[in-house]
Tab-separated table of C-alpha atoms in Angstrom:
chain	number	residue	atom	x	y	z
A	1	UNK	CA	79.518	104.195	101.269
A	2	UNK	CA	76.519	103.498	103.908
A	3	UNK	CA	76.806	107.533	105.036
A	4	UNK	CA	76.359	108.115	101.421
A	5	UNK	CA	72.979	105.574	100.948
A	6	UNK	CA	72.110	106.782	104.278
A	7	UNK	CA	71.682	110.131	102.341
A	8	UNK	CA	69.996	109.233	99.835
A	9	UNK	CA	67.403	106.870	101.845
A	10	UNK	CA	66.553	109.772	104.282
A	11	UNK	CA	66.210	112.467	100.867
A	12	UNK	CA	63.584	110.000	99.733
A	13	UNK	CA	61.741	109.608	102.961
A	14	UNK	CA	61.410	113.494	103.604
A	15	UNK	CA	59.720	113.714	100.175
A	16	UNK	CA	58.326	111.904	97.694
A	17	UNK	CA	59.824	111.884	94.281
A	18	UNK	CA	56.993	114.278	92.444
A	19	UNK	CA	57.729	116.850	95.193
A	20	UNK	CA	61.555	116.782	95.057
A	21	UNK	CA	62.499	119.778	93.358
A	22	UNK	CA	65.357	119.583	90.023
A	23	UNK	CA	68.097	120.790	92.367
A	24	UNK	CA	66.806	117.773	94.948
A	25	UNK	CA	66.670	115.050	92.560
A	26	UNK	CA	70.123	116.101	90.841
A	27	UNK	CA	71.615	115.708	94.369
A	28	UNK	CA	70.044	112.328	95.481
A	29	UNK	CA	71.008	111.106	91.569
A	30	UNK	CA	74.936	112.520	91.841
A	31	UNK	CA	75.075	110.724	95.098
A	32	UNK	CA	73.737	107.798	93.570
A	33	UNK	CA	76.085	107.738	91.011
A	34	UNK	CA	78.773	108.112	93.109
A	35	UNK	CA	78.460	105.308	95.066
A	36	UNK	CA	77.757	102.965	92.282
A	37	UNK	CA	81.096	104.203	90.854
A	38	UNK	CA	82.652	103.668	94.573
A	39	UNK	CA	81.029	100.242	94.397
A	40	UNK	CA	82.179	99.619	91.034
A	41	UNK	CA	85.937	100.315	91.223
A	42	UNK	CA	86.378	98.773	94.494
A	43	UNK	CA	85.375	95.734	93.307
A	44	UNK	CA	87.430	95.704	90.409
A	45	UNK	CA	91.023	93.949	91.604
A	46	UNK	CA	93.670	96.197	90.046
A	47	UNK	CA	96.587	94.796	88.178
A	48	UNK	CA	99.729	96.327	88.802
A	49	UNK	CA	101.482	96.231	85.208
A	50	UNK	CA	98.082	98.161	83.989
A	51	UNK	CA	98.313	100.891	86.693
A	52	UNK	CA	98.776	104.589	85.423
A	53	UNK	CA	100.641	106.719	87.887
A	54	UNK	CA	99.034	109.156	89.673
A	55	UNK	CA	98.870	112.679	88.048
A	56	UNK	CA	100.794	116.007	89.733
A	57	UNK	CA	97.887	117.562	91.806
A	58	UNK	CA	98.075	120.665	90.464
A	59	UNK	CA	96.793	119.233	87.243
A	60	UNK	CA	94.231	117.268	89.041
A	61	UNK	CA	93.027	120.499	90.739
A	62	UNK	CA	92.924	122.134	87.282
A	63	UNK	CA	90.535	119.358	86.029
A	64	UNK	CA	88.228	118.692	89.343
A	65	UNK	CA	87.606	123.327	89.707
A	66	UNK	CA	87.686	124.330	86.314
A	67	UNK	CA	84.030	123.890	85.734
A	68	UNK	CA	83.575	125.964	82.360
A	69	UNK	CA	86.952	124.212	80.841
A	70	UNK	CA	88.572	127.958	80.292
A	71	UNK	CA	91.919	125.976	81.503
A	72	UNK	CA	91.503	129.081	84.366
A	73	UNK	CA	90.118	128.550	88.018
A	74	UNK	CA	87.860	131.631	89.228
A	75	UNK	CA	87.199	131.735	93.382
A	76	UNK	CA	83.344	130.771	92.562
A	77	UNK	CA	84.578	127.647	90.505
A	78	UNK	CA	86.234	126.657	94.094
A	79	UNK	CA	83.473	126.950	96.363
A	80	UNK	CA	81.445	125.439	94.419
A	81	UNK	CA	83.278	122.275	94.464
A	82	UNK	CA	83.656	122.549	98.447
A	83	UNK	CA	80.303	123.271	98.704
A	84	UNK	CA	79.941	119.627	96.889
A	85	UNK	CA	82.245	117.774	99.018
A	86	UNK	CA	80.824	119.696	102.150
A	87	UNK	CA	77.439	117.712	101.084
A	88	UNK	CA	79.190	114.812	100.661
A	89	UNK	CA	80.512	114.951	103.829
A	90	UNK	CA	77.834	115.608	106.066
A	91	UNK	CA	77.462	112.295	108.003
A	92	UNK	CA	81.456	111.935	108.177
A	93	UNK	CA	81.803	109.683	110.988
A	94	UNK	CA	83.717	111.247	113.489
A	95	UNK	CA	83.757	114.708	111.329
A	96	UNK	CA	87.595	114.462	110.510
A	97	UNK	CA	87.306	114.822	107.158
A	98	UNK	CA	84.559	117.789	107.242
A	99	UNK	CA	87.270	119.664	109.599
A	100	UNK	CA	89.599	119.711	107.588
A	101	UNK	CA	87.246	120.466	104.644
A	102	UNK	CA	86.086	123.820	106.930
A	103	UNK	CA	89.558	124.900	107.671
A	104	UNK	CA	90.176	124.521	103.741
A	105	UNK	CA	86.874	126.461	102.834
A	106	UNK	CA	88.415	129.461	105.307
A	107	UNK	CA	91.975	129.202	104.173
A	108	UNK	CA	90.762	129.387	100.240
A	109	UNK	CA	90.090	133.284	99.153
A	110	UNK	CA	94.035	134.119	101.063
A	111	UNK	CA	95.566	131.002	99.388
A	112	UNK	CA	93.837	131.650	95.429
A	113	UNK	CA	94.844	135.429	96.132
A	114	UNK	CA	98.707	133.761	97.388
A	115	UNK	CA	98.915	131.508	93.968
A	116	UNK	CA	97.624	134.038	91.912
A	117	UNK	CA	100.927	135.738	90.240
A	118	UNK	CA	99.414	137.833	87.765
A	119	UNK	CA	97.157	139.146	89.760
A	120	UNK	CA	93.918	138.699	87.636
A	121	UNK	CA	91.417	137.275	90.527
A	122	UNK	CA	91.659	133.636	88.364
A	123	UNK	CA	94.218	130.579	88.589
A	124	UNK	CA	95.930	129.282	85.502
A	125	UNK	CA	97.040	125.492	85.196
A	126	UNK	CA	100.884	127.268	85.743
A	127	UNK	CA	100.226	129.094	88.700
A	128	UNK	CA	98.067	126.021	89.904
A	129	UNK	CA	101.614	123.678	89.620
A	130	UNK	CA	103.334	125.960	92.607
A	131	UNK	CA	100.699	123.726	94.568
A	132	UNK	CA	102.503	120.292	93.042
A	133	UNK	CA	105.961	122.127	94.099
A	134	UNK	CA	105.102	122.535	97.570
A	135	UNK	CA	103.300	118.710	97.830
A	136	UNK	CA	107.539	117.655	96.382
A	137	UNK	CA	109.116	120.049	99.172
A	138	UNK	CA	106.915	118.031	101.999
A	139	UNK	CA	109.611	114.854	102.401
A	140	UNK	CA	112.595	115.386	104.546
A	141	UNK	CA	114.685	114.707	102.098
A	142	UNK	CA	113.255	116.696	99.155
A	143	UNK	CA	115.094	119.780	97.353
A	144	UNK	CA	113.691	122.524	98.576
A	145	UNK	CA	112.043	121.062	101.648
A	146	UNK	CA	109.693	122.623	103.902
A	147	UNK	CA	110.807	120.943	106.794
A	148	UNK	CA	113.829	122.866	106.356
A	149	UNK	CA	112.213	125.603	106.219
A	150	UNK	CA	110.294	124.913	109.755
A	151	UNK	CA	113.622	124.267	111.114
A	152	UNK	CA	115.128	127.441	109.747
A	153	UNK	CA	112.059	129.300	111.160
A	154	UNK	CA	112.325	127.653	114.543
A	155	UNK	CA	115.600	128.931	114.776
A	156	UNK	CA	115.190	132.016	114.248
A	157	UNK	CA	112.444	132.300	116.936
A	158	UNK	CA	114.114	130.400	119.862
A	159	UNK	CA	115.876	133.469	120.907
A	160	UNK	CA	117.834	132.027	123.425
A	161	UNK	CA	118.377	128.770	121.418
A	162	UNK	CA	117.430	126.503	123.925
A	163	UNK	CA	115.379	124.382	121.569
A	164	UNK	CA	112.182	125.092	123.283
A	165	UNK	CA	109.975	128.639	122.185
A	166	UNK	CA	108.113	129.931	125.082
A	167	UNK	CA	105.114	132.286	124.488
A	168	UNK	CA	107.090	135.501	124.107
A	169	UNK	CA	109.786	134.405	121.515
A	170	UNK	CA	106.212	133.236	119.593
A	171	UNK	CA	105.578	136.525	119.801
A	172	UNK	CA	108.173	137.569	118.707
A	173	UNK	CA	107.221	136.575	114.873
A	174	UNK	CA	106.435	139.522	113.023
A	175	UNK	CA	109.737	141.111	114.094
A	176	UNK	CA	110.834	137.685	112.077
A	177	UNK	CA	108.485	138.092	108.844
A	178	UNK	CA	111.304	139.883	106.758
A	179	UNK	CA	113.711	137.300	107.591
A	180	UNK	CA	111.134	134.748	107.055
A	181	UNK	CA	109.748	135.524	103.417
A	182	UNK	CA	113.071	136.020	102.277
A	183	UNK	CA	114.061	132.316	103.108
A	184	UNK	CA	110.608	131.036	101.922
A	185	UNK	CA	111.384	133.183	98.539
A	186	UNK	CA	114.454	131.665	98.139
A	187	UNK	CA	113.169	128.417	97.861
A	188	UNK	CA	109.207	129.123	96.152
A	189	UNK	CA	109.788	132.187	94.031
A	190	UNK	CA	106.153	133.422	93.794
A	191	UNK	CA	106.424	136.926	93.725
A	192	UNK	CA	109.380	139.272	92.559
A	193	UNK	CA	109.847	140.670	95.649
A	194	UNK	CA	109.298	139.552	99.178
A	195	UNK	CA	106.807	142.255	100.433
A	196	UNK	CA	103.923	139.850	99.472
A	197	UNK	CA	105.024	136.926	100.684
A	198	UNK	CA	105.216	139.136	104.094
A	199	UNK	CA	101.266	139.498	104.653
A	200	UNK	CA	100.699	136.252	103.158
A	201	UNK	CA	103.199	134.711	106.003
A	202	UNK	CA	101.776	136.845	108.654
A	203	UNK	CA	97.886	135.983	108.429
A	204	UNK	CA	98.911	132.067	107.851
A	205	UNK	CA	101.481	132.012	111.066
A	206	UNK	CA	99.648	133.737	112.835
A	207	UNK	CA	101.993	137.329	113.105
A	208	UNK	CA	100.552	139.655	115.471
A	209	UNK	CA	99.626	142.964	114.621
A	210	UNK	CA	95.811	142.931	115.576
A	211	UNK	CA	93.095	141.177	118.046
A	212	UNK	CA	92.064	138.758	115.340
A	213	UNK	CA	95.625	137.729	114.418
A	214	UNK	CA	97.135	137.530	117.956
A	215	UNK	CA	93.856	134.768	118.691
A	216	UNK	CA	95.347	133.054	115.630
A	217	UNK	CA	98.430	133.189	116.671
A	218	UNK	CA	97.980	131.364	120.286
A	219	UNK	CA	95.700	128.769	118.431
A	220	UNK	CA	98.944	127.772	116.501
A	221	UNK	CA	101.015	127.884	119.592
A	222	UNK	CA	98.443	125.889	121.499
A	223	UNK	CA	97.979	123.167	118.639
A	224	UNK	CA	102.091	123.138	118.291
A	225	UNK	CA	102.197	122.468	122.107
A	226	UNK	CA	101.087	118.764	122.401
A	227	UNK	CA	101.983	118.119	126.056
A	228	UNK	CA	100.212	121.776	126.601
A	229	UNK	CA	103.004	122.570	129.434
A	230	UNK	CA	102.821	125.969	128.242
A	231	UNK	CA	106.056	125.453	125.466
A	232	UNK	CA	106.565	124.636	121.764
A	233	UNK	CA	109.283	122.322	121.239
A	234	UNK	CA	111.289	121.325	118.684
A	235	UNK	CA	110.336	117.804	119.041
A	236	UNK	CA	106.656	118.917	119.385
A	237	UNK	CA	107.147	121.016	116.009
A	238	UNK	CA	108.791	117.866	114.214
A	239	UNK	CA	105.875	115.536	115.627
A	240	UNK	CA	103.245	118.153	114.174
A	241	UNK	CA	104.611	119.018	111.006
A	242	UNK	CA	105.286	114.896	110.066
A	243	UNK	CA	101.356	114.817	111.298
A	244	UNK	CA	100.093	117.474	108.973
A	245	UNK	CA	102.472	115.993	106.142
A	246	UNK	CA	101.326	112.752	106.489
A	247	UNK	CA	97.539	114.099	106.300
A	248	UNK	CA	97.881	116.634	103.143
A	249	UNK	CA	99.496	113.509	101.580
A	250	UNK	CA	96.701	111.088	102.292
A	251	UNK	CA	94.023	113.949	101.181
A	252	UNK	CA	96.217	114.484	97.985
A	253	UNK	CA	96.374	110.964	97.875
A	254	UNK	CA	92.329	110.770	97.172
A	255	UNK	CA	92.110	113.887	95.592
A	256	UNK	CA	94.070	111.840	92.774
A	257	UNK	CA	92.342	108.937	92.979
A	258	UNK	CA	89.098	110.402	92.638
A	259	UNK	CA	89.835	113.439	90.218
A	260	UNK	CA	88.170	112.184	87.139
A	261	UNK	CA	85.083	111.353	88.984
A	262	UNK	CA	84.874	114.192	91.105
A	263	UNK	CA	84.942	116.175	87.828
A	264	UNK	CA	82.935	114.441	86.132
A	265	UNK	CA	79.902	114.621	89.043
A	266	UNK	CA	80.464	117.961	89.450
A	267	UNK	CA	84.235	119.877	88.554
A	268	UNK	CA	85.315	120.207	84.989
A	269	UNK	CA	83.163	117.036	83.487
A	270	UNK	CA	84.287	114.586	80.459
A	271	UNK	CA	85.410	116.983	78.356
A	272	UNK	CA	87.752	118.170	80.952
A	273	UNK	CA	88.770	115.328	81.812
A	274	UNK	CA	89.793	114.186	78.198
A	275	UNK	CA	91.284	117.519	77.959
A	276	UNK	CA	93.376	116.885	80.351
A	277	UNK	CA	94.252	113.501	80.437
């Protein structure tokens, strides 16, 4: 709350208000009215019999991007929502949160093209509820599960099955990507085929077949290494994909909270938001 004043205070010193342009003062006002509303409700003391449950975050999603209220998300409805929250996130103490956001705004265009079935450059509130279906498969113990999956992929790498991948079995992945997308359609059932699900695999595990790829590829195997001796793991993998979990489910987590507002500030707005809820 004092990054977000701390904003606001140093918009106003920079210019006065007669030479703030419309696009300056709807800023400083939006971040204004944010914090009031952060103020407000955290000062309120819930009461647990009154509490609504959280909606799926696919629908959330739906109501935060869909900025025209077609009930359809369009790739410049998404960035300009992360270019909001990148503002908002500008004097993020320690920058966690603006990471993340970065790696998000990168990761967007392949995962909109990955969720878009159809195929017409736009995300409907169905194709946006795969995202709720993979949030369910993060628990150990959910039907499908992704940590299954990891395991199942692990597996399949460690050549020599002594629970630890070295640097060439990594390698060793898009060899694996058949194998791979089959599993992963068995248990998300995006496309009709698996030929897709292939590419889409390859650029987010980092499968070799070019310079750019094979740097993503050792930044994966260099983040999965946590004692950096060189070797992946599988404890190192289990560590890192509990971390991640735990992380999407805290950013989920706020995304949920903060839906309605974040819409109404600058996503779908009130009519959206009664639309949808």
């Amino acid at each position: 709350l004092k990054q977000v004043f701390r904003q606001i205070s140093h918009s106003n010193r920079s210019t006065t208000f007669r030479e703030q342009s419309p696009c300056q003062i709807s800023r400083a006002m939006m971040l204004f009215l944010f914090a009031f509303f952060v103020v407000f409700l955290s000062s309120v003391t819930p009461i647990p019999a009154q509490q609504q449950p959280l909606h799926p975050l696919g629908d959330v999603l739906m109501l935060v991007l869909d900025s025209n209220k077609d009930q359809n998300v369009e790739m410049s409805e998404v960035n300009q929502q992360l270019t909001m929250l990148e503002m908002m996130f500008q004097e993020d103490e320690g920058g966690e949160y603006l990471q993340l956001l970065k790696a998000v705004q990168a990761a967007a265009p392949k995962l909109v093209e990955f969720l878009d079935v159809n195929g017409d450059q736009k995300l409907s509130k169905n194709e946006l509820k795969w995202i709720t279906k993979f949030e369910k498969a993060l628990p150990a113990k959910a039907t499908p599960s992704f940590r299954a999956f990891a395991k199942e992929a692990f597996a399949l790498l460690d050549e020599d099955k002594d629970d630890i991948l070295t640097i060439d079995e990594w390698s060793s992945l898009p060899r694996q990507l058949p194998v791979l997308a089959q599993k992963f359609h068995e248990i998300f059932p995006l496309r009709k085929d698996t030929q897709e699900l292939e590419s889409f695999l390859g650029d987010i595990l980092g499968g070799i077949s070019n310079d750019d790829k094979a740097d993503t590829s050792r930044k994966v195997f260099d983040w999965l290494d946590g004692d950096s001796d060189g070797m992946v793991s599988r404890q190192e993998v289990g560590k890192a994909y509990s971390t991640g979990g735990k992380k999407w489910m805290e950013v989920s987590k706020q995304i949920k909270q903060m839906g309605p507002l974040m819409a109404m500030m600058g996503g779908g707005g009130m009519d959206g938001m009664r639309a949808e809820f």
